[in-house]
Amino acid sequence: MSPAIEALQALLAAEHRAVYGYGMVGARLTGTPRTQATALWDAHRSRRDQIATLISDAGGEPASPEATYALPAARTPALLAAALEEGVLAACVPLAGVRSANLRRMAAQGMQEAMIRAVRWSRTAPADAFPGLTPAEVAPAPTP
Amino acid sequence: MPLSRRAVLGGALALGLTGCDEKAPEELRAGPEVAILLTAIAGEEQMITLYEGVAAAHPGLSASVAGPLEHHREHLAQLRRHYLPGTGRATPAQTPVLPPIPVPAGRAPALTALRAAEKMAAAARIKDVTQVPPGLAQLFASIGACEAGHAQALMYR
């Protein structure tokens, strides 16, 4: 698998999870928040399909969704939605480092979109200075 | 036993220290990412100055700005670590200097100014990711996400 296809598959897996999770979120909400959850469920389904198409166009076999997912523990449906978005954000990171400029741009935009959605759900500012990155990814490797 | 003259000369040649016509050490060339890194560093410094100015002028906002201010300091520290002074021809004269963003007198305009600065920075990171090496691209993408998140969170202050 090329690095680009591998990165796209990781993002696709996160989108499958988000589609599943938003179904749960919507079922537990009413009124305006429910409408918002449904809109985001639709948005994640569209993004899922877009990524699957990119993978097959590149000669890959898009990963199938799981039957069920163990969802992040969250006190409220809104916080569950925020956690789902954070998962999508983290899954964009490999794609932000591939060779294709278009895919990098898509990844960077995806991370900002996911973060904005997470903040809207949680009403709290980003907790980390480097969302989605592990400590090793933040610090540069020592030069020989 | 002292080193032979030949051994010393051999070592000096390897280091390019002699006046002989040996190949000089390869000059380090600045990649395009150096300019982008320096601009991002200047942007973070400008953002930090704005946040500090807002905190000083509007003590009631200091709790709201503490978190993002700390994040921007961490961004700046990491960006500086990626920049190796002396690579290529980037000199202090070529380091971009951004003018300070004026701190509005009113509380609401101050928040608007912070949000606008965060949004602009986040937009700049999208452009940056396509022009730097992969590791730096991921760092920029993450910093951009943080900036976009703060722009949104400042709506709730």
PDB file of C-alpha atoms in Angstrom:
ATOM      1  CA  MET A   1       0.000   0.000   0.000  1.00  0.00           C
ATOM      2  CA  SER A   2       1.382   3.405  -0.892  1.00  0.00           C
ATOM      3  CA  PRO A   3       1.789   5.910   1.968  1.00  0.00           C
ATOM      4  CA  ALA A   4      -1.036   7.998   0.512  1.00  0.00           C
ATOM      5  CA  ILE A   5      -3.460   5.079   0.326  1.00  0.00           C
ATOM      6  CA  GLU A   6      -2.461   3.976   3.839  1.00  0.00           C
ATOM      7  CA  ALA A   7      -3.099   7.485   5.165  1.00  0.00           C
ATOM      8  CA  LEU A   8      -6.443   7.678   3.361  1.00  0.00           C
ATOM      9  CA  GLN A   9      -7.463   4.309   4.798  1.00  0.00           C
ATOM     10  CA  ALA A  10      -6.704   5.562   8.323  1.00  0.00           C
ATOM     11  CA  LEU A  11      -8.905   8.586   7.731  1.00  0.00           C
ATOM     12  CA  LEU A  12     -11.623   6.436   6.179  1.00  0.00           C
ATOM     13  CA  ALA A  13     -11.643   4.226   9.276  1.00  0.00           C
ATOM     14  CA  ALA A  14     -12.125   7.320  11.456  1.00  0.00           C
ATOM     15  CA  GLU A  15     -14.951   8.536   9.238  1.00  0.00           C
ATOM     16  CA  HIS A  16     -16.677   5.122   9.432  1.00  0.00           C
ATOM     17  CA  ARG A  17     -16.426   5.381  13.206  1.00  0.00           C
ATOM     18  CA  ALA A  18     -17.765   8.948  13.172  1.00  0.00           C
ATOM     19  CA  VAL A  19     -20.759   7.952  11.024  1.00  0.00           C
ATOM     20  CA  TYR A  20     -21.560   5.147  13.461  1.00  0.00           C
ATOM     21  CA  GLY A  21     -21.000   7.376  16.483  1.00  0.00           C
ATOM     22  CA  TYR A  22     -23.086  10.279  15.222  1.00  0.00           C
ATOM     23  CA  GLY A  23     -25.978   7.864  14.814  1.00  0.00           C
ATOM     24  CA  MET A  24     -25.758   7.244  18.568  1.00  0.00           C
ATOM     25  CA  VAL A  25     -25.325  10.963  19.277  1.00  0.00           C
ATOM     26  CA  GLY A  26     -28.395  11.967  17.290  1.00  0.00           C
ATOM     27  CA  ALA A  27     -30.537   9.314  18.917  1.00  0.00           C
ATOM     28  CA  ARG A  28     -29.780  10.809  22.329  1.00  0.00           C
ATOM     29  CA  LEU A  29     -30.476  14.449  21.447  1.00  0.00           C
ATOM     30  CA  THR A  30     -33.592  16.452  20.737  1.00  0.00           C
ATOM     31  CA  GLY A  31     -34.388  19.780  19.140  1.00  0.00           C
ATOM     32  CA  THR A  32     -31.692  21.951  17.616  1.00  0.00           C
ATOM     33  CA  PRO A  33     -28.756  19.852  18.812  1.00  0.00           C
ATOM     34  CA  ARG A  34     -30.336  16.812  17.180  1.00  0.00           C
ATOM     35  CA  THR A  35     -30.677  18.716  13.909  1.00  0.00           C
ATOM     36  CA  GLN A  36     -27.017  19.699  14.156  1.00  0.00           C
ATOM     37  CA  ALA A  37     -25.998  16.107  14.834  1.00  0.00           C
ATOM     38  CA  THR A  38     -27.975  14.903  11.815  1.00  0.00           C
ATOM     39  CA  ALA A  39     -26.322  17.510   9.597  1.00  0.00           C
ATOM     40  CA  LEU A  40     -22.885  16.400  10.768  1.00  0.00           C
ATOM     41  CA  TRP A  41     -23.804  12.755  10.328  1.00  0.00           C
ATOM     42  CA  ASP A  42     -24.629  13.602   6.696  1.00  0.00           C
ATOM     43  CA  ALA A  43     -21.384  15.558   6.341  1.00  0.00           C
ATOM     44  CA  HIS A  44     -19.320  12.646   7.636  1.00  0.00           C
ATOM     45  CA  ARG A  45     -21.118  10.230   5.302  1.00  0.00           C
ATOM     46  CA  SER A  46     -20.267  12.476   2.349  1.00  0.00           C
ATOM     47  CA  ARG A  47     -16.660  12.750   3.460  1.00  0.00           C
ATOM     48  CA  ARG A  48     -16.493   8.993   3.947  1.00  0.00           C
ATOM     49  CA  ASP A  49     -17.703   8.457   0.371  1.00  0.00           C
ATOM     50  CA  GLN A  50     -15.257  11.046  -0.966  1.00  0.00           C
ATOM     51  CA  ILE A  51     -12.303   9.350   0.727  1.00  0.00           C
ATOM     52  CA  ALA A  52     -13.421   5.901  -0.423  1.00  0.00           C
ATOM     53  CA  THR A  53     -13.500   7.225  -3.990  1.00  0.00           C
ATOM     54  CA  LEU A  54     -10.000   8.662  -3.641  1.00  0.00           C
ATOM     55  CA  ILE A  55      -8.768   5.265  -2.476  1.00  0.00           C
ATOM     56  CA  SER A  56     -10.364   3.318  -5.307  1.00  0.00           C
ATOM     57  CA  ASP A  57      -9.210   5.892  -7.860  1.00  0.00           C
ATOM     58  CA  ALA A  58      -5.688   5.315  -6.550  1.00  0.00           C
ATOM     59  CA  GLY A  59      -6.084   1.560  -7.050  1.00  0.00           C
ATOM     60  CA  GLY A  60      -6.827   0.648  -3.439  1.00  0.00           C
ATOM     61  CA  GLU A  61      -9.687  -1.242  -1.834  1.00  0.00           C
ATOM     62  CA  PRO A  62     -11.523   1.062   0.590  1.00  0.00           C
ATOM     63  CA  ALA A  63     -11.685  -0.442   4.081  1.00  0.00           C
ATOM     64  CA  SER A  64     -15.147  -1.565   5.159  1.00  0.00           C
ATOM     65  CA  PRO A  65     -16.748  -0.300   8.334  1.00  0.00           C
ATOM     66  CA  GLU A  66     -16.837  -2.456  11.431  1.00  0.00           C
ATOM     67  CA  ALA A  67     -20.177  -3.906  12.546  1.00  0.00           C
ATOM     68  CA  THR A  68     -20.001  -1.967  15.808  1.00  0.00           C
ATOM     69  CA  TYR A  69     -17.536   0.384  17.460  1.00  0.00           C
ATOM     70  CA  ALA A  70     -16.498   0.865  21.059  1.00  0.00           C
ATOM     71  CA  LEU A  71     -17.146   4.565  21.361  1.00  0.00           C
ATOM     72  CA  PRO A  72     -15.183   6.993  23.554  1.00  0.00           C
ATOM     73  CA  ALA A  73     -16.609   7.344  27.056  1.00  0.00           C
ATOM     74  CA  ALA A  74     -18.348  10.719  27.315  1.00  0.00           C
ATOM     75  CA  ARG A  75     -20.622  12.289  29.906  1.00  0.00           C
ATOM     76  CA  THR A  76     -23.016  13.719  27.344  1.00  0.00           C
ATOM     77  CA  PRO A  77     -23.946  13.128  23.702  1.00  0.00           C
ATOM     78  CA  ALA A  78     -22.371  16.494  22.848  1.00  0.00           C
ATOM     79  CA  LEU A  79     -19.069  15.454  24.417  1.00  0.00           C
ATOM     80  CA  LEU A  80     -19.274  12.152  22.537  1.00  0.00           C
ATOM     81  CA  ALA A  81     -19.631  14.137  19.318  1.00  0.00           C
ATOM     82  CA  ALA A  82     -16.603  16.244  20.294  1.00  0.00           C
ATOM     83  CA  ALA A  83     -14.601  13.066  20.920  1.00  0.00           C
ATOM     84  CA  LEU A  84     -15.610  11.660  17.521  1.00  0.00           C
ATOM     85  CA  GLU A  85     -14.353  14.849  15.848  1.00  0.00           C
ATOM     86  CA  GLU A  86     -11.085  14.627  17.770  1.00  0.00           C
ATOM     87  CA  GLY A  87     -10.700  11.105  16.421  1.00  0.00           C
ATOM     88  CA  VAL A  88     -11.147  12.343  12.874  1.00  0.00           C
ATOM     89  CA  LEU A  89      -8.650  15.134  13.535  1.00  0.00           C
ATOM     90  CA  ALA A  90      -5.976  12.719  14.731  1.00  0.00           C
ATOM     91  CA  ALA A  91      -6.643  10.427  11.766  1.00  0.00           C
ATOM     92  CA  CYS A  92      -5.866  13.285   9.368  1.00  0.00           C
ATOM     93  CA  VAL A  93      -2.269  13.635  10.609  1.00  0.00           C
ATOM     94  CA  PRO A  94      -0.657  10.916   8.452  1.00  0.00           C
ATOM     95  CA  LEU A  95      -2.327  12.424   5.386  1.00  0.00           C
ATOM     96  CA  ALA A  96      -0.845  15.830   6.232  1.00  0.00           C
ATOM     97  CA  GLY A  97       2.610  14.353   5.613  1.00  0.00           C
ATOM     98  CA  VAL A  98       2.128  12.601   2.235  1.00  0.00           C
ATOM     99  CA  ARG A  99       3.719  13.837  -0.959  1.00  0.00           C
ATOM    100  CA  SER A 100       0.597  15.080  -2.702  1.00  0.00           C
ATOM    101  CA  ALA A 101      -0.018  18.780  -2.046  1.00  0.00           C
ATOM    102  CA  ASN A 102      -3.744  18.347  -2.615  1.00  0.00           C
ATOM    103  CA  LEU A 103      -4.020  15.574  -0.044  1.00  0.00           C
ATOM    104  CA  ARG A 104      -1.986  17.569   2.487  1.00  0.00           C
ATOM    105  CA  ARG A 105      -4.265  20.547   2.004  1.00  0.00           C
ATOM    106  CA  MET A 106      -7.313  18.322   2.423  1.00  0.00           C
ATOM    107  CA  ALA A 107      -5.845  16.898   5.626  1.00  0.00           C
ATOM    108  CA  ALA A 108      -5.000  20.312   7.083  1.00  0.00           C
ATOM    109  CA  GLN A 109      -8.461  21.641   6.245  1.00  0.00           C
ATOM    110  CA  GLY A 110     -10.004  18.489   7.693  1.00  0.00           C
ATOM    111  CA  MET A 111      -8.133  19.003  10.954  1.00  0.00           C
ATOM    112  CA  GLN A 112      -9.361  22.580  11.252  1.00  0.00           C
ATOM    113  CA  GLU A 113     -12.920  21.575  10.422  1.00  0.00           C
ATOM    114  CA  ALA A 114     -12.854  18.741  12.967  1.00  0.00           C
ATOM    115  CA  MET A 115     -11.431  21.039  15.644  1.00  0.00           C
ATOM    116  CA  ILE A 116     -14.049  23.729  15.035  1.00  0.00           C
ATOM    117  CA  ARG A 117     -16.782  21.106  15.303  1.00  0.00           C
ATOM    118  CA  ALA A 118     -15.258  19.676  18.489  1.00  0.00           C
ATOM    119  CA  VAL A 119     -15.111  23.140  20.056  1.00  0.00           C
ATOM    120  CA  ARG A 120     -18.703  23.862  19.044  1.00  0.00           C
ATOM    121  CA  TRP A 121     -19.861  20.671  20.707  1.00  0.00           C
ATOM    122  CA  SER A 122     -17.796  20.990  23.870  1.00  0.00           C
ATOM    123  CA  ARG A 123     -17.850  24.806  24.204  1.00  0.00           C
ATOM    124  CA  THR A 124     -14.250  24.567  25.431  1.00  0.00           C
ATOM    125  CA  ALA A 125     -11.016  25.731  23.846  1.00  0.00           C
ATOM    126  CA  PRO A 126      -8.471  23.239  22.472  1.00  0.00           C
ATOM    127  CA  ALA A 127      -6.791  21.422  25.342  1.00  0.00           C
ATOM    128  CA  ASP A 128      -3.526  20.747  23.531  1.00  0.00           C
ATOM    129  CA  ALA A 129      -1.119  23.088  21.764  1.00  0.00           C
ATOM    130  CA  PHE A 130      -0.574  20.412  19.087  1.00  0.00           C
ATOM    131  CA  PRO A 131      -3.885  18.666  18.456  1.00  0.00           C
ATOM    132  CA  GLY A 132      -3.542  15.188  16.992  1.00  0.00           C
ATOM    133  CA  LEU A 133       0.225  14.897  17.460  1.00  0.00           C
ATOM    134  CA  THR A 134       2.131  12.553  19.748  1.00  0.00           C
ATOM    135  CA  PRO A 135       5.059  14.076  21.686  1.00  0.00           C
ATOM    136  CA  ALA A 136       7.501  12.372  19.279  1.00  0.00           C
ATOM    137  CA  GLU A 137       5.749  13.982  16.328  1.00  0.00           C
ATOM    138  CA  VAL A 138       5.959  17.443  17.917  1.00  0.00           C
ATOM    139  CA  ALA A 139       9.697  17.505  18.608  1.00  0.00           C
ATOM    140  CA  PRO A 140      12.082  17.433  15.634  1.00  0.00           C
ATOM    141  CA  ALA A 141      14.354  14.398  15.301  1.00  0.00           C
ATOM    142  CA  PRO A 142      17.938  15.164  16.279  1.00  0.00           C
ATOM    143  CA  THR A 143      20.108  15.874  13.229  1.00  0.00           C
ATOM    144  CA  PRO A 144      23.103  13.542  12.827  1.00  0.00           C
TER     145      PRO A 144
ATOM    146  CA  MET B   1      54.443   9.365  20.303  1.00  0.00           C
ATOM    147  CA  PRO B   2      53.477  12.564  18.500  1.00  0.00           C
ATOM    148  CA  LEU B   3      51.190  12.285  15.473  1.00  0.00           C
ATOM    149  CA  SER B   4      53.036  12.202  12.171  1.00  0.00           C
ATOM    150  CA  ARG B   5      52.790  15.341  10.061  1.00  0.00           C
ATOM    151  CA  ARG B   6      51.028  13.281   7.406  1.00  0.00           C
ATOM    152  CA  ALA B   7      48.362  12.109   9.830  1.00  0.00           C
ATOM    153  CA  VAL B   8      47.685  15.657  10.996  1.00  0.00           C
ATOM    154  CA  LEU B   9      47.542  16.955   7.438  1.00  0.00           C
ATOM    155  CA  GLY B  10      45.221  14.121   6.456  1.00  0.00           C
ATOM    156  CA  GLY B  11      42.855  15.124   9.233  1.00  0.00           C
ATOM    157  CA  ALA B  12      42.996  18.791   8.321  1.00  0.00           C
ATOM    158  CA  LEU B  13      42.227  18.010   4.695  1.00  0.00           C
ATOM    159  CA  ALA B  14      39.133  16.094   5.740  1.00  0.00           C
ATOM    160  CA  LEU B  15      37.933  19.131   7.658  1.00  0.00           C
ATOM    161  CA  GLY B  16      38.654  21.460   4.749  1.00  0.00           C
ATOM    162  CA  LEU B  17      40.968  23.509   6.895  1.00  0.00           C
ATOM    163  CA  THR B  18      43.919  23.692   4.551  1.00  0.00           C
ATOM    164  CA  GLY B  19      44.442  26.102   1.696  1.00  0.00           C
ATOM    165  CA  CYS B  20      44.816  23.202  -0.733  1.00  0.00           C
ATOM    166  CA  ASP B  21      42.581  22.779  -3.750  1.00  0.00           C
ATOM    167  CA  GLU B  22      40.572  20.099  -2.010  1.00  0.00           C
ATOM    168  CA  LYS B  23      36.787  20.222  -2.333  1.00  0.00           C
ATOM    169  CA  ALA B  24      35.384  22.678   0.227  1.00  0.00           C
ATOM    170  CA  PRO B  25      32.696  21.482   2.622  1.00  0.00           C
ATOM    171  CA  GLU B  26      29.325  21.559   0.905  1.00  0.00           C
ATOM    172  CA  GLU B  27      27.515  24.751   1.609  1.00  0.00           C
ATOM    173  CA  LEU B  28      24.265  24.176   3.453  1.00  0.00           C
ATOM    174  CA  ARG B  29      21.460  25.350   1.240  1.00  0.00           C
ATOM    175  CA  ALA B  30      18.291  26.825   2.644  1.00  0.00           C
ATOM    176  CA  GLY B  31      15.220  25.018   1.396  1.00  0.00           C
ATOM    177  CA  PRO B  32      12.070  27.017   0.704  1.00  0.00           C
ATOM    178  CA  GLU B  33      10.799  25.922   4.086  1.00  0.00           C
ATOM    179  CA  VAL B  34      13.179  28.275   5.871  1.00  0.00           C
ATOM    180  CA  ALA B  35      11.305  31.366   4.651  1.00  0.00           C
ATOM    181  CA  ILE B  36       7.988  29.789   5.578  1.00  0.00           C
ATOM    182  CA  LEU B  37       9.289  28.808   9.014  1.00  0.00           C
ATOM    183  CA  LEU B  38      10.588  32.329   9.648  1.00  0.00           C
ATOM    184  CA  THR B  39       7.264  33.858   8.600  1.00  0.00           C
ATOM    185  CA  ALA B  40       5.374  31.481  10.867  1.00  0.00           C
ATOM    186  CA  ILE B  41       7.723  32.347  13.736  1.00  0.00           C
ATOM    187  CA  ALA B  42       7.135  36.058  13.132  1.00  0.00           C
ATOM    188  CA  GLY B  43       3.383  35.404  13.060  1.00  0.00           C
ATOM    189  CA  GLU B  44       3.448  33.598  16.385  1.00  0.00           C
ATOM    190  CA  GLU B  45       5.472  36.419  17.943  1.00  0.00           C
ATOM    191  CA  GLN B  46       2.944  38.929  16.637  1.00  0.00           C
ATOM    192  CA  MET B  47       0.064  36.833  18.015  1.00  0.00           C
ATOM    193  CA  ILE B  48       1.735  36.539  21.432  1.00  0.00           C
ATOM    194  CA  THR B  49       2.262  40.297  21.569  1.00  0.00           C
ATOM    195  CA  LEU B  50      -1.422  40.826  20.749  1.00  0.00           C
ATOM    196  CA  TYR B  51      -2.579  38.398  23.442  1.00  0.00           C
ATOM    197  CA  GLU B  52      -0.298  39.988  26.025  1.00  0.00           C
ATOM    198  CA  GLY B  53      -1.585  43.419  25.032  1.00  0.00           C
ATOM    199  CA  VAL B  54      -5.208  42.313  25.346  1.00  0.00           C
ATOM    200  CA  ALA B  55      -4.545  40.715  28.749  1.00  0.00           C
ATOM    201  CA  ALA B  56      -2.890  43.919  29.974  1.00  0.00           C
ATOM    202  CA  ALA B  57      -5.614  46.226  28.636  1.00  0.00           C
ATOM    203  CA  HIS B  58      -8.529  43.992  29.666  1.00  0.00           C
ATOM    204  CA  PRO B  59      -7.863  42.238  32.967  1.00  0.00           C
ATOM    205  CA  GLY B  60     -11.339  40.712  32.811  1.00  0.00           C
ATOM    206  CA  LEU B  61     -10.213  38.716  29.776  1.00  0.00           C
ATOM    207  CA  SER B  62      -7.024  37.373  31.290  1.00  0.00           C
ATOM    208  CA  ALA B  63      -8.613  33.994  32.091  1.00  0.00           C
ATOM    209  CA  SER B  64      -9.814  33.683  28.481  1.00  0.00           C
ATOM    210  CA  VAL B  65      -6.454  34.506  26.950  1.00  0.00           C
ATOM    211  CA  ALA B  66      -4.221  32.484  29.284  1.00  0.00           C
ATOM    212  CA  GLY B  67      -4.856  29.160  27.525  1.00  0.00           C
ATOM    213  CA  PRO B  68      -4.301  30.287  23.916  1.00  0.00           C
ATOM    214  CA  LEU B  69      -1.343  32.440  24.981  1.00  0.00           C
ATOM    215  CA  GLU B  70       0.354  29.399  26.475  1.00  0.00           C
ATOM    216  CA  HIS B  71      -0.339  27.395  23.314  1.00  0.00           C
ATOM    217  CA  HIS B  72       1.183  30.081  21.101  1.00  0.00           C
ATOM    218  CA  ARG B  73       4.293  30.111  23.287  1.00  0.00           C
ATOM    219  CA  GLU B  74       4.578  26.366  22.765  1.00  0.00           C
ATOM    220  CA  HIS B  75       4.073  26.797  19.009  1.00  0.00           C
ATOM    221  CA  LEU B  76       6.828  29.402  18.923  1.00  0.00           C
ATOM    222  CA  ALA B  77       9.207  27.201  20.900  1.00  0.00           C
ATOM    223  CA  GLN B  78       8.696  24.242  18.557  1.00  0.00           C
ATOM    224  CA  LEU B  79       8.959  26.329  15.398  1.00  0.00           C
ATOM    225  CA  ARG B  80      12.208  27.813  16.674  1.00  0.00           C
ATOM    226  CA  ARG B  81      13.566  24.314  17.325  1.00  0.00           C
ATOM    227  CA  HIS B  82      12.899  23.420  13.695  1.00  0.00           C
ATOM    228  CA  TYR B  83      14.808  26.455  12.469  1.00  0.00           C
ATOM    229  CA  LEU B  84      18.548  25.978  12.510  1.00  0.00           C
ATOM    230  CA  PRO B  85      20.249  29.384  12.416  1.00  0.00           C
ATOM    231  CA  GLY B  86      22.966  29.494   9.802  1.00  0.00           C
ATOM    232  CA  THR B  87      21.281  27.222   7.262  1.00  0.00           C
ATOM    233  CA  GLY B  88      21.806  28.800   3.909  1.00  0.00           C
ATOM    234  CA  ARG B  89      21.557  32.473   3.336  1.00  0.00           C
ATOM    235  CA  ALA B  90      18.721  33.416   5.689  1.00  0.00           C
ATOM    236  CA  THR B  91      20.124  36.332   7.640  1.00  0.00           C
ATOM    237  CA  PRO B  92      18.578  38.443  10.399  1.00  0.00           C
ATOM    238  CA  ALA B  93      18.020  41.113   7.756  1.00  0.00           C
ATOM    239  CA  GLN B  94      15.800  38.714   5.834  1.00  0.00           C
ATOM    240  CA  THR B  95      13.783  37.623   8.852  1.00  0.00           C
ATOM    241  CA  PRO B  96      10.289  39.001   8.363  1.00  0.00           C
ATOM    242  CA  VAL B  97       9.190  41.561  10.914  1.00  0.00           C
ATOM    243  CA  LEU B  98       5.457  41.924  11.371  1.00  0.00           C
ATOM    244  CA  PRO B  99       4.111  45.167  12.848  1.00  0.00           C
ATOM    245  CA  PRO B 100       2.223  44.803  16.137  1.00  0.00           C
ATOM    246  CA  ILE B 101      -1.539  44.422  15.811  1.00  0.00           C
ATOM    247  CA  PRO B 102      -3.213  47.339  17.609  1.00  0.00           C
ATOM    248  CA  VAL B 103      -4.970  46.355  20.840  1.00  0.00           C
ATOM    249  CA  PRO B 104      -8.553  47.635  20.730  1.00  0.00           C
ATOM    250  CA  ALA B 105      -9.770  49.647  23.682  1.00  0.00           C
ATOM    251  CA  GLY B 106     -13.124  47.889  24.000  1.00  0.00           C
ATOM    252  CA  ARG B 107     -13.564  44.339  25.290  1.00  0.00           C
ATOM    253  CA  ALA B 108     -15.699  43.106  22.390  1.00  0.00           C
ATOM    254  CA  PRO B 109     -13.420  44.567  19.701  1.00  0.00           C
ATOM    255  CA  ALA B 110     -10.438  43.036  21.508  1.00  0.00           C
ATOM    256  CA  LEU B 111     -12.022  39.579  21.275  1.00  0.00           C
ATOM    257  CA  THR B 112     -12.834  40.235  17.624  1.00  0.00           C
ATOM    258  CA  ALA B 113      -9.206  41.142  16.989  1.00  0.00           C
ATOM    259  CA  LEU B 114      -8.015  37.926  18.643  1.00  0.00           C
ATOM    260  CA  ARG B 115     -10.447  35.807  16.632  1.00  0.00           C
ATOM    261  CA  ALA B 116      -9.417  37.521  13.399  1.00  0.00           C
ATOM    262  CA  ALA B 117      -5.726  36.964  14.149  1.00  0.00           C
ATOM    263  CA  GLU B 118      -6.337  33.281  14.897  1.00  0.00           C
ATOM    264  CA  LYS B 119      -8.362  32.816  11.702  1.00  0.00           C
ATOM    265  CA  MET B 120      -5.697  34.462   9.571  1.00  0.00           C
ATOM    266  CA  ALA B 121      -2.999  32.337  11.156  1.00  0.00           C
ATOM    267  CA  ALA B 122      -5.017  29.155  10.595  1.00  0.00           C
ATOM    268  CA  ALA B 123      -5.522  30.088   6.940  1.00  0.00           C
ATOM    269  CA  ALA B 124      -1.773  30.685   6.543  1.00  0.00           C
ATOM    270  CA  ARG B 125      -1.023  27.204   7.924  1.00  0.00           C
ATOM    271  CA  ILE B 126      -3.156  25.623   5.160  1.00  0.00           C
ATOM    272  CA  LYS B 127      -0.928  27.277   2.582  1.00  0.00           C
ATOM    273  CA  ASP B 128       2.250  26.397   4.484  1.00  0.00           C
ATOM    274  CA  VAL B 129       1.644  22.626   4.609  1.00  0.00           C
ATOM    275  CA  THR B 130       2.152  22.204   0.861  1.00  0.00           C
ATOM    276  CA  GLN B 131       5.559  23.875   0.861  1.00  0.00           C
ATOM    277  CA  VAL B 132       7.509  22.257   3.681  1.00  0.00           C
ATOM    278  CA  PRO B 133       8.895  18.765   4.374  1.00  0.00           C
ATOM    279  CA  PRO B 134       6.465  16.114   5.711  1.00  0.00           C
ATOM    280  CA  GLY B 135       7.283  16.397   9.440  1.00  0.00           C
ATOM    281  CA  LEU B 136       6.983  20.159   9.379  1.00  0.00           C
ATOM    282  CA  ALA B 137       3.752  19.871   7.349  1.00  0.00           C
ATOM    283  CA  GLN B 138       2.172  17.793  10.115  1.00  0.00           C
ATOM    284  CA  LEU B 139       3.333  20.286  12.734  1.00  0.00           C
ATOM    285  CA  PHE B 140       1.886  23.190  10.752  1.00  0.00           C
ATOM    286  CA  ALA B 141      -1.383  21.320  10.207  1.00  0.00           C
ATOM    287  CA  SER B 142      -1.667  20.712  13.946  1.00  0.00           C
ATOM    288  CA  ILE B 143      -0.825  24.319  14.846  1.00  0.00           C
ATOM    289  CA  GLY B 144      -3.445  25.478  12.320  1.00  0.00           C
ATOM    290  CA  ALA B 145      -6.054  23.247  13.955  1.00  0.00           C
ATOM    291  CA  CYS B 146      -5.193  24.744  17.344  1.00  0.00           C
ATOM    292  CA  GLU B 147      -5.561  28.258  15.936  1.00  0.00           C
ATOM    293  CA  ALA B 148      -8.880  27.452  14.287  1.00  0.00           C
ATOM    294  CA  GLY B 149     -10.086  25.972  17.572  1.00  0.00           C
ATOM    295  CA  HIS B 150      -9.159  29.096  19.531  1.00  0.00           C
ATOM    296  CA  ALA B 151     -10.857  31.316  16.978  1.00  0.00           C
ATOM    297  CA  GLN B 152     -14.032  29.307  17.599  1.00  0.00           C
ATOM    298  CA  ALA B 153     -13.664  29.118  21.393  1.00  0.00           C
ATOM    299  CA  LEU B 154     -13.249  32.881  21.663  1.00  0.00           C
ATOM    300  CA  MET B 155     -16.831  33.153  20.401  1.00  0.00           C
ATOM    301  CA  TYR B 156     -17.972  31.955  23.801  1.00  0.00           C
ATOM    302  CA  ARG B 157     -16.240  34.647  25.868  1.00  0.00           C
TER     303      ARG B 157
END
